[in-house]
CSV table of C-alpha atoms in Angstrom, one decimal:
chain,number,residue,atom,x,y,z
A,1,MET,CA,139.3,130.8,104.9
A,2,ARG,CA,135.8,130.5,103.6
A,3,LEU,CA,134.3,127.0,104.1
A,4,LYS,CA,131.1,126.4,102.3
A,5,LEU,CA,129.8,124.3,105.2
A,6,LEU,CA,126.1,124.4,104.3
A,7,THR,CA,126.8,123.3,100.7
A,8,LEU,CA,129.2,120.6,101.9
A,9,ALA,CA,126.8,119.2,104.4
A,10,LEU,CA,124.0,119.0,101.9
A,11,ALA,CA,126.3,117.3,99.4
A,12,LEU,CA,127.3,114.7,101.9
A,13,SER,CA,123.7,114.1,102.9
A,14,ALA,CA,122.8,113.2,99.3
A,15,PHE,CA,125.0,110.0,99.5
A,16,PRO,CA,123.5,106.9,101.1
A,17,LEU,CA,125.0,105.9,104.4
A,18,ALA,CA,127.3,102.9,104.6
A,19,GLY,CA,125.6,99.5,104.8
A,20,HIS,CA,122.0,98.6,104.0
A,21,SER,CA,119.5,101.4,104.2
A,22,GLU,CA,115.8,100.8,104.7
A,23,ASP,CA,113.5,102.0,102.0
A,24,LEU,CA,109.8,102.9,102.0
A,25,LEU,CA,108.7,99.4,100.9
A,26,ASP,CA,110.5,97.8,103.8
A,27,ALA,CA,108.7,100.2,106.2
A,28,TYR,CA,105.4,99.4,104.6
A,29,ARG,CA,105.9,95.6,104.8
A,30,GLU,CA,106.7,96.0,108.5
A,31,ALA,CA,103.7,98.2,109.0
A,32,ARG,CA,101.4,95.9,107.1
A,33,ALA,CA,102.4,93.1,109.5
A,34,ASN,CA,102.6,95.0,112.8
A,35,ASP,CA,100.4,98.1,112.6
A,36,PRO,CA,97.8,97.9,115.5
A,37,VAL,CA,95.5,100.4,113.8
A,38,LEU,CA,95.1,98.2,110.7
A,39,SER,CA,94.8,95.1,112.9
A,40,GLN,CA,92.1,96.7,114.9
A,41,ALA,CA,90.2,97.5,111.8
A,42,GLU,CA,90.5,93.9,110.6
A,43,ALA,CA,89.3,92.5,113.9
A,44,THR,CA,86.3,94.9,113.8
A,45,ARG,CA,85.5,93.8,110.2
A,46,LEU,CA,85.6,90.1,111.1
A,47,ALA,CA,83.5,90.7,114.3
A,48,THR,CA,80.9,92.6,112.3
A,49,GLY,CA,80.8,89.9,109.6
A,50,GLU,CA,79.7,87.4,112.2
A,51,GLY,CA,76.5,89.3,112.7
A,52,VAL,CA,75.4,88.0,109.3
A,53,ALA,CA,75.7,84.4,110.4
A,54,GLN,CA,73.9,85.1,113.6
A,55,ALA,CA,71.0,86.9,111.9
A,56,ARG,CA,70.7,84.0,109.4
A,57,ALA,CA,70.8,81.4,112.2
A,58,LEU,CA,67.6,82.7,113.6
A,59,MET,CA,65.8,81.9,110.3
A,60,LEU,CA,67.1,78.3,110.2
A,61,PRO,CA,65.6,75.3,112.1
A,62,GLN,CA,66.2,75.3,115.9
A,63,ILE,CA,66.5,71.9,117.5
A,64,ASN,CA,66.4,71.5,121.3
A,65,GLY,CA,66.5,68.5,123.5
A,66,SER,CA,65.3,68.2,127.1
A,67,TYR,CA,65.4,65.6,129.9
A,68,GLY,CA,63.4,66.0,133.1
A,69,LEU,CA,62.9,64.0,136.4
A,70,GLN,CA,60.2,65.0,138.9
A,71,GLN,CA,59.1,63.5,142.2
A,72,GLN,CA,55.8,64.1,144.0
A,73,SER,CA,55.1,62.8,147.5
A,74,THR,CA,51.7,61.1,148.1
A,75,GLY,CA,49.7,59.9,151.1
A,76,SER,CA,46.1,59.2,152.4
A,77,ASN,CA,46.3,62.0,155.0
A,78,ILE,CA,49.3,64.2,154.9
A,79,ALA,CA,48.4,66.1,158.1
A,80,ASN,CA,48.4,62.9,160.2
A,81,THR,CA,51.1,60.9,158.5
A,82,THR,CA,54.3,59.6,160.1
A,83,VAL,CA,57.4,58.2,158.8
A,84,ASN,CA,56.1,54.6,159.3
A,85,ASN,CA,52.8,55.2,157.6
A,86,PRO,CA,52.5,52.4,154.9
A,87,ASP,CA,50.3,54.6,152.8
A,88,LEU,CA,53.1,57.1,152.2
A,89,GLY,CA,55.0,57.0,148.9
A,90,HIS,CA,56.0,59.1,146.0
A,91,THR,CA,55.4,59.3,142.3
A,92,ARG,CA,58.3,59.9,139.9
A,93,THR,CA,58.0,61.1,136.4
A,94,ARG,CA,60.8,61.0,133.8
A,95,SER,CA,60.4,62.8,130.5
A,96,LEU,CA,62.6,62.9,127.4
A,97,SER,CA,61.9,65.0,124.3
A,98,ALA,CA,63.4,66.7,121.3
A,99,THR,CA,61.8,69.8,119.6
A,100,LEU,CA,62.3,71.3,116.2
A,101,ASN,CA,61.1,74.9,115.7
A,102,GLN,CA,61.0,76.7,112.4
A,103,THR,CA,60.0,80.2,111.7
A,104,VAL,CA,57.5,80.3,108.9
A,105,LEU,CA,56.9,84.0,108.7
A,106,ASP,CA,58.8,86.8,110.5
A,107,LEU,CA,59.5,89.8,108.4
A,108,SER,CA,61.7,91.3,111.1
A,109,GLN,CA,64.2,88.5,110.8
A,110,TRP,CA,64.6,89.1,107.0
A,111,ALA,CA,65.1,92.9,107.7
A,112,ASN,CA,67.6,92.1,110.4
A,113,LEU,CA,69.5,89.9,108.1
A,114,ALA,CA,69.6,92.6,105.4
A,115,ALA,CA,70.8,95.1,108.0
A,116,ALA,CA,73.5,92.8,109.1
A,117,ARG,CA,74.7,92.3,105.6
A,118,SER,CA,74.8,96.1,105.0
A,119,ALA,CA,76.7,96.6,108.3
A,120,ALA,CA,79.2,93.9,107.2
A,121,ARG,CA,79.7,95.7,103.8
A,122,SER,CA,80.2,99.0,105.6
A,123,GLN,CA,82.9,97.5,107.8
A,124,ASP,CA,84.6,96.0,104.7
A,125,ALA,CA,84.7,99.4,103.2
A,126,THR,CA,86.0,100.9,106.5
A,127,TYR,CA,88.8,98.3,106.5
A,128,ASP,CA,89.6,99.2,102.9
A,129,ALA,CA,89.8,102.8,103.9
A,130,ALA,CA,92.2,101.9,106.8
A,131,ALA,CA,94.3,99.8,104.4
A,132,GLN,CA,94.6,102.7,102.0
A,133,ASN,CA,95.3,105.1,104.8
A,134,LEU,CA,98.2,102.9,105.9
A,135,TYR,CA,100.0,103.8,102.6
A,136,VAL,CA,99.7,107.5,103.5
A,137,ARG,CA,100.5,107.1,107.2
A,138,VAL,CA,103.7,105.1,106.5
A,139,THR,CA,104.9,107.5,103.8
A,140,THR,CA,104.1,110.5,106.0
A,141,ALA,CA,106.0,109.0,109.0
A,142,TYR,CA,108.9,108.0,106.7
A,143,PHE,CA,109.2,111.4,105.1
A,144,GLY,CA,108.8,113.0,108.5
A,145,VAL,CA,112.0,111.3,109.5
A,146,LEU,CA,113.7,112.4,106.3
A,147,THR,CA,112.5,116.0,106.8
A,148,SER,CA,113.8,116.0,110.4
A,149,GLN,CA,117.1,114.5,109.3
A,150,ASP,CA,117.5,117.3,106.8
A,151,ALA,CA,116.5,119.9,109.4
A,152,LEU,CA,119.2,118.5,111.7
A,153,ILE,CA,121.8,118.7,109.0
A,154,PHE,CA,120.9,122.3,108.2
A,155,ALA,CA,120.9,123.2,111.9
A,156,LYS,CA,124.4,121.7,112.4
A,157,ALA,CA,125.7,123.3,109.2
A,158,SER,CA,124.2,126.6,110.3
A,159,GLU,CA,125.7,126.2,113.8
A,160,ASP,CA,129.1,125.6,112.2
A,161,SER,CA,128.7,128.6,109.9
A,162,PHE,CA,127.8,130.8,112.9
A,163,LYS,CA,130.7,129.5,114.8
A,164,GLN,CA,133.0,130.3,112.0
A,165,ALA,CA,131.5,133.8,111.8
A,166,TYR,CA,131.9,134.3,115.5
A,167,ASP,CA,135.5,133.2,115.5
A,168,GLN,CA,136.2,135.4,112.5
A,169,ALA,CA,134.5,138.4,114.2
A,170,ASP,CA,136.5,137.8,117.4
A,171,GLN,CA,139.8,137.6,115.6
A,172,ARG,CA,139.0,140.8,113.7
A,173,PHE,CA,138.1,142.6,116.9
A,174,LYS,CA,141.3,141.5,118.6
A,175,VAL,CA,143.4,143.0,115.8
A,176,GLY,CA,141.2,146.1,115.7
A,177,LEU,CA,139.5,145.5,112.4
A,178,SER,CA,136.0,145.4,113.7
A,179,ALA,CA,133.8,146.6,116.6
A,180,VAL,CA,132.9,144.6,119.6
A,181,THR,CA,129.3,144.8,118.4
A,182,ASP,CA,130.1,142.3,115.6
A,183,VAL,CA,131.4,139.9,118.2
A,184,TYR,CA,128.2,140.1,120.3
A,185,GLN,CA,126.0,139.7,117.2
A,186,ALA,CA,127.9,136.7,116.0
A,187,LYS,CA,128.0,135.1,119.5
A,188,SER,CA,124.2,135.6,119.9
A,189,GLU,CA,123.4,133.9,116.6
A,190,TYR,CA,125.9,131.1,117.4
A,191,GLU,CA,124.3,130.3,120.7
A,192,LEU,CA,120.8,130.4,119.1
A,193,ALA,CA,122.0,128.1,116.4
A,194,LYS,CA,123.2,125.6,119.1
A,195,ALA,CA,119.8,125.7,120.7
A,196,GLN,CA,118.1,125.1,117.4
A,197,THR,CA,120.4,122.1,116.8
A,198,VAL,CA,119.3,120.5,120.1
A,199,ALA,CA,115.6,121.2,119.1
A,200,ALA,CA,116.2,119.6,115.7
A,201,GLN,CA,117.7,116.5,117.2
A,202,ASN,CA,114.7,116.2,119.6
A,203,THR,CA,112.3,116.6,116.6
A,204,LEU,CA,114.2,113.8,114.7
A,205,ASN,CA,114.0,111.5,117.7
A,206,ASP,CA,110.2,112.0,117.9
A,207,ALA,CA,109.8,111.5,114.1
A,208,LYS,CA,111.6,108.2,114.4
A,209,GLU,CA,109.3,107.1,117.2
A,210,ALA,CA,106.3,108.0,115.0
A,211,LEU,CA,107.5,105.6,112.4
A,212,THR,CA,108.3,103.0,115.0
A,213,GLN,CA,104.8,103.3,116.3
A,214,ILE,CA,103.5,102.1,112.9
A,215,THR,CA,106.1,99.5,112.0
A,216,GLY,CA,106.7,98.2,115.5
A,217,LYS,CA,110.5,98.2,114.8
A,218,PRO,CA,113.3,100.7,115.5
A,219,VAL,CA,114.2,103.0,112.7
A,220,GLY,CA,117.6,102.5,111.1
A,221,ASP,CA,119.2,104.3,108.2
A,222,LEU,CA,116.6,105.4,105.6
A,223,LYS,CA,117.0,106.0,101.9
A,224,LYS,CA,116.5,109.6,100.9
A,225,LEU,CA,114.6,111.3,98.2
A,226,ARG,CA,116.8,111.7,95.1
A,227,GLU,CA,117.5,115.2,93.9
A,228,ASP,CA,116.0,114.8,90.4
A,229,LEU,CA,112.4,114.5,91.8
A,230,PRO,CA,109.9,114.2,88.9
A,231,LEU,CA,107.5,117.1,89.1
A,232,THR,CA,104.4,115.5,87.6
A,233,PRO,CA,101.1,117.5,87.6
A,234,PRO,CA,97.8,115.7,88.4
A,235,ASN,CA,96.4,113.6,85.6
A,236,PRO,CA,93.7,114.3,84.5
A,237,ALA,CA,94.3,118.0,84.9
A,238,ASP,CA,90.7,118.6,85.9
A,239,PRO,CA,89.7,119.0,89.5
A,240,ASP,CA,86.1,118.1,88.8
A,241,ALA,CA,87.2,114.8,87.3
A,242,TRP,CA,89.0,114.0,90.5
A,243,VAL,CA,86.0,115.0,92.6
A,244,GLN,CA,83.7,112.7,90.6
A,245,ALA,CA,86.1,109.8,90.9
A,246,ALA,CA,86.3,110.4,94.7
A,247,LEU,CA,82.5,110.4,95.0
A,248,GLN,CA,82.3,107.1,93.2
A,249,SER,CA,85.3,105.3,94.6
A,250,ASN,CA,86.2,106.7,98.0
A,251,ALA,CA,86.0,103.9,100.6
A,252,SER,CA,84.8,106.2,103.4
A,253,ILE,CA,81.8,107.2,101.3
A,254,HIS,CA,81.0,103.6,100.6
A,255,ALA,CA,81.1,102.8,104.3
A,256,SER,CA,78.7,105.6,105.1
A,257,GLN,CA,76.4,104.6,102.2
A,258,TYR,CA,76.2,101.0,103.6
A,259,ASN,CA,75.5,102.5,107.1
A,260,VAL,CA,72.5,104.3,105.6
A,261,GLN,CA,71.3,101.0,104.0
A,262,ALA,CA,71.7,99.2,107.3
A,263,ALA,CA,69.7,101.9,109.1
A,264,GLU,CA,66.9,101.6,106.5
A,265,HIS,CA,66.7,97.9,107.1
A,266,ASP,CA,66.5,98.6,110.8
A,267,ILE,CA,63.4,100.7,110.2
A,268,ASP,CA,61.8,97.8,108.4
A,269,ALA,CA,62.7,95.4,111.2
A,270,ALA,CA,61.1,97.8,113.8
A,271,ARG,CA,57.9,98.2,111.7
A,272,ALA,CA,57.7,94.5,111.4
A,273,GLY,CA,57.0,94.4,115.1
A,274,HIS,CA,53.4,95.3,114.3
A,275,LEU,CA,53.0,92.2,112.0
A,276,PRO,CA,52.0,88.7,112.9
A,277,THR,CA,54.6,85.9,113.0
A,278,ILE,CA,54.0,82.2,112.3
A,279,ASN,CA,56.1,79.4,113.8
A,280,ALA,CA,56.0,75.6,113.2
A,281,SER,CA,57.2,73.0,115.7
A,282,VAL,CA,57.6,69.2,115.9
A,283,THR,CA,58.1,67.5,119.2
A,284,ARG,CA,59.1,63.9,119.7
A,285,GLY,CA,59.3,62.5,123.2
A,286,LYS,CA,58.0,60.2,125.9
A,287,SER,CA,57.1,60.5,129.6
A,288,THR,CA,57.4,57.6,132.1
A,289,SER,CA,55.8,57.6,135.6
A,290,TRP,CA,56.0,55.1,138.5
A,291,PHE,CA,54.9,54.9,142.1
A,292,GLU,CA,57.2,53.9,144.9
A,293,GLN,CA,56.1,52.9,148.4
A,294,ALA,CA,58.1,51.9,151.4
A,295,SER,CA,56.2,48.6,152.1
A,296,ALA,CA,55.7,47.6,148.6
A,297,ALA,CA,57.8,46.7,145.6
A,298,GLN,CA,58.4,49.4,143.0
A,299,ILE,CA,55.6,49.7,140.5
A,300,ARG,CA,56.7,51.0,137.1
A,301,GLY,CA,54.9,52.1,134.0
A,302,ASN,CA,56.8,52.3,130.7
A,303,GLY,CA,55.9,55.4,128.6
A,304,GLN,CA,55.8,55.3,124.8
A,305,TYR,CA,57.2,57.9,122.3
A,306,GLY,CA,54.7,60.3,120.9
A,307,THR,CA,54.9,63.1,118.2
A,308,THR,CA,53.3,66.5,118.5
A,309,VAL,CA,53.1,68.8,115.4
A,310,GLY,CA,52.0,72.4,115.9
A,311,LEU,CA,51.6,75.7,114.0
A,312,SER,CA,51.3,78.9,116.0
A,313,VAL,CA,50.4,82.4,115.0
A,314,ASN,CA,51.4,85.3,117.2
A,315,VAL,CA,49.5,88.6,116.6
A,316,PRO,CA,50.9,91.6,118.5
A,317,ILE,CA,48.2,93.7,119.8
A,318,PHE,CA,49.7,96.2,122.3
A,319,SER,CA,53.2,96.4,123.8
A,320,GLY,CA,52.9,99.6,125.8
A,321,GLY,CA,54.1,101.8,122.8
A,322,ALA,CA,57.5,100.0,122.7
A,323,THR,CA,57.2,99.1,119.0
A,324,GLN,CA,56.3,102.6,117.9
A,325,SER,CA,59.2,103.9,120.0
A,326,ARG,CA,61.6,101.5,118.2
A,327,VAL,CA,60.3,102.7,114.8
A,328,ARG,CA,60.9,106.3,115.8
A,329,GLN,CA,64.4,105.5,117.2
A,330,SER,CA,65.3,103.7,113.9
A,331,ILE,CA,64.2,106.6,111.9
A,332,TYR,CA,66.3,109.0,113.9
A,333,GLN,CA,69.3,106.7,113.5
A,334,ARG,CA,68.7,106.6,109.8
A,335,ASP,CA,68.7,110.4,109.7
A,336,GLU,CA,71.9,110.4,111.6
A,337,ALA,CA,73.5,108.0,109.1
A,338,GLN,CA,72.3,110.2,106.2
A,339,ASP,CA,73.8,113.3,107.8
A,340,SER,CA,77.1,111.4,108.5
A,341,LEU,CA,77.1,110.4,104.8
A,342,GLU,CA,76.6,113.9,103.6
A,343,SER,CA,79.3,115.2,106.0
A,344,THR,CA,81.7,112.5,104.6
A,345,ARG,CA,80.9,113.5,101.1
A,346,ARG,CA,81.6,117.1,101.7
A,347,GLN,CA,84.8,116.4,103.5
A,348,VAL,CA,86.0,114.1,100.6
A,349,VAL,CA,85.2,116.8,98.1
A,350,ARG,CA,87.1,119.4,100.1
A,351,ASP,CA,90.1,117.1,100.6
A,352,THR,CA,90.2,116.1,96.9
A,353,LEU,CA,90.2,119.7,95.8
A,354,ASN,CA,92.7,120.7,98.4
A,355,PHE,CA,95.2,118.0,97.5
A,356,TYR,CA,94.7,118.7,93.8
A,357,ARG,CA,95.6,122.3,94.3
A,358,SER,CA,98.4,121.4,96.7
A,359,VAL,CA,100.0,119.2,94.1
A,360,ALA,CA,99.7,121.9,91.4
A,361,ALA,CA,101.1,124.5,93.8
A,362,GLY,CA,103.7,122.2,95.2
A,363,ILE,CA,105.4,121.8,91.9
A,364,SER,CA,105.9,125.6,91.7
A,365,GLN,CA,107.0,125.7,95.3
A,366,VAL,CA,109.7,123.1,94.8
A,367,GLU,CA,111.0,125.0,91.7
A,368,ALA,CA,110.9,128.3,93.6
A,369,ASN,CA,112.6,126.9,96.7
A,370,LYS,CA,115.3,125.3,94.6
A,371,ALA,CA,116.1,128.6,93.0
A,372,SER,CA,116.0,130.2,96.4
A,373,VAL,CA,118.7,127.8,97.6
A,374,ASP,CA,120.9,128.5,94.6
A,375,SER,CA,120.6,132.2,95.2
A,376,GLY,CA,121.1,131.9,98.9
A,377,GLN,CA,124.4,130.0,98.4
A,378,LYS,CA,125.7,132.6,96.0
A,379,ALA,CA,124.5,135.4,98.2
A,380,LEU,CA,126.3,133.9,101.2
A,381,GLU,CA,129.5,133.5,99.2
A,382,ALA,CA,129.4,137.1,98.0
A,383,THR,CA,128.5,138.5,101.4
A,384,ARG,CA,131.5,136.6,103.0
A,385,ALA,CA,133.8,138.0,100.3
A,386,GLY,CA,132.5,141.5,100.9
A,387,PHE,CA,133.0,141.1,104.6
A,388,ASP,CA,136.6,140.1,104.1
A,389,VAL,CA,137.3,143.3,102.1
A,390,GLY,CA,135.2,145.5,104.3
A,391,THR,CA,132.2,146.2,102.1
A,392,GLN,CA,129.8,144.0,104.1
A,393,THR,CA,129.0,143.9,107.8
A,394,MET,CA,128.9,141.0,110.1
A,395,LEU,CA,125.2,141.4,110.4
A,396,ASN,CA,124.9,141.0,106.7
A,397,VAL,CA,126.8,137.7,106.9
A,398,LEU,CA,124.6,136.4,109.7
A,399,ASN,CA,121.5,137.3,107.8
A,400,ALA,CA,122.8,135.6,104.7
A,401,ILE,CA,123.4,132.4,106.7
A,402,GLN,CA,119.9,132.5,108.1
A,403,THR,CA,118.4,133.1,104.7
A,404,LEU,CA,120.2,130.1,103.2
A,405,THR,CA,119.2,127.9,106.1
A,406,GLN,CA,115.6,128.8,105.8
A,407,ALA,CA,115.7,128.3,102.0
A,408,GLU,CA,117.3,124.8,102.4
A,409,SER,CA,114.7,123.9,105.0
A,410,SER,CA,111.8,125.1,102.8
A,411,TYR,CA,113.2,123.2,99.8
A,412,SER,CA,113.4,119.9,101.8
A,413,GLN,CA,109.9,120.3,103.2
A,414,SER,CA,108.3,121.2,99.8
A,415,ARG,CA,109.9,118.2,98.1
A,416,HIS,CA,108.6,115.8,100.7
A,417,GLN,CA,105.2,117.4,100.9
A,418,LEU,CA,104.7,117.3,97.2
A,419,VAL,CA,105.1,113.5,97.2
A,420,LEU,CA,102.7,113.2,100.2
A,421,ASP,CA,100.1,115.4,98.5
A,422,GLN,CA,100.2,113.2,95.4
A,423,LEU,CA,99.5,110.2,97.5
A,424,GLN,CA,96.8,111.9,99.5
A,425,LEU,CA,95.1,113.0,96.2
A,426,LYS,CA,94.9,109.4,95.1
A,427,GLN,CA,93.7,108.3,98.5
A,428,SER,CA,90.9,110.8,98.4
A,429,ALA,CA,90.0,109.6,94.9
A,430,GLY,CA,89.9,106.0,96.1
A,431,SER,CA,92.5,104.9,93.6
A,432,ILE,CA,95.6,104.5,95.8
A,433,ASP,CA,97.3,101.1,96.0
A,434,VAL,CA,100.6,99.5,96.7
A,435,LYS,CA,101.9,100.5,93.2
A,436,ASP,CA,101.8,104.1,94.3
A,437,VAL,CA,104.1,103.2,97.3
A,438,GLU,CA,106.4,101.4,94.9
A,439,MET,CA,106.4,104.5,92.6
A,440,VAL,CA,107.5,106.7,95.6
A,441,ASN,CA,110.0,104.1,96.6
A,442,SER,CA,111.6,104.3,93.2
A,443,MET,CA,112.3,108.0,93.9
A,444,LEU,CA,114.6,107.1,96.8
A,445,GLN,CA,118.3,106.5,96.7
């Protein structure tokens, strides 16, 4: 009896499992709330943003208060004094003041503030890139589970088919209709298929852990990609248009551009170390002193409040070459940032073109693999029928099973990879958002 086990297994896998199945949007919502990579990017963004407030604070008025108490021992002849010397005593001074300082001119502070703002914008763009990358990471992990599930289904179906072939070869050998070589060949393929099933199960377990790593929750039943997958080519159908969009909108490029701006401001801040600075200050306070003597009553003197207003100019003359060194260091760091920007640009151009071509080629691959599956199923049926009547060998049957299994696996992988390539193309162009995840989710069943 010829059982179309591979075809039956694939047909069963197309139906959703009983109960509620998790879809891609469910996985994304969990990842949005629990992904540590995105949380780390957000914390870094917030921490970097505080640098703006700190740089601005140095340019605002600084108010400080102070309170002091001092005591000074006194005597007519300290070398010959004793504890009962009536001339001994001490003077105490108490001071209380508040000072307001305001920077009038310090160009380095303005440059540092501009650098802090550029660094904050860079980190904002980096966070945007991480948020966009989460769409792709979740989808990649989700489809990784689906691909591994399909691979396990194919491996089990292949194992069953090889088991059937082995049993059939063994029965034919026992009745003298085939040689023992057929039995050995069938048993070898069957044992290999069993090992491949174990490997496929292990791969599926790891794929589920990869998704759990992002979402923070165990993976349950997942909705599968429906059979009628829309094979939509890139729009616009011009790779140069996608490249130009990527150069203008890619978040990683924006982050690198802001890093260059921050480095330029750092150079200005370092060069400002050669320039004079002007600071103004206002101090309001009083100082009270009194003399205390062991044989006399305490003598006090009450101080009065006074106000001191000052304006100071600080002119740097020589700092041992430190200022020139900081300027050179800032220039080198600016050059590094520019090189990093150029490297990012080139990588984005390469990725955009690669994903564009992958989408275009992926459509053809899906169509070709689907045709290969159809042909493989018909070939296996014909080869089994030929083996039953003696026109085909057991080796031909085993090869037909292997060919169909490989075709089914390639078809599953190409379908999932096409969807991922479409998302990665939009990510590279900087246009990906949650609507794209919703679109992919609509393809599930």
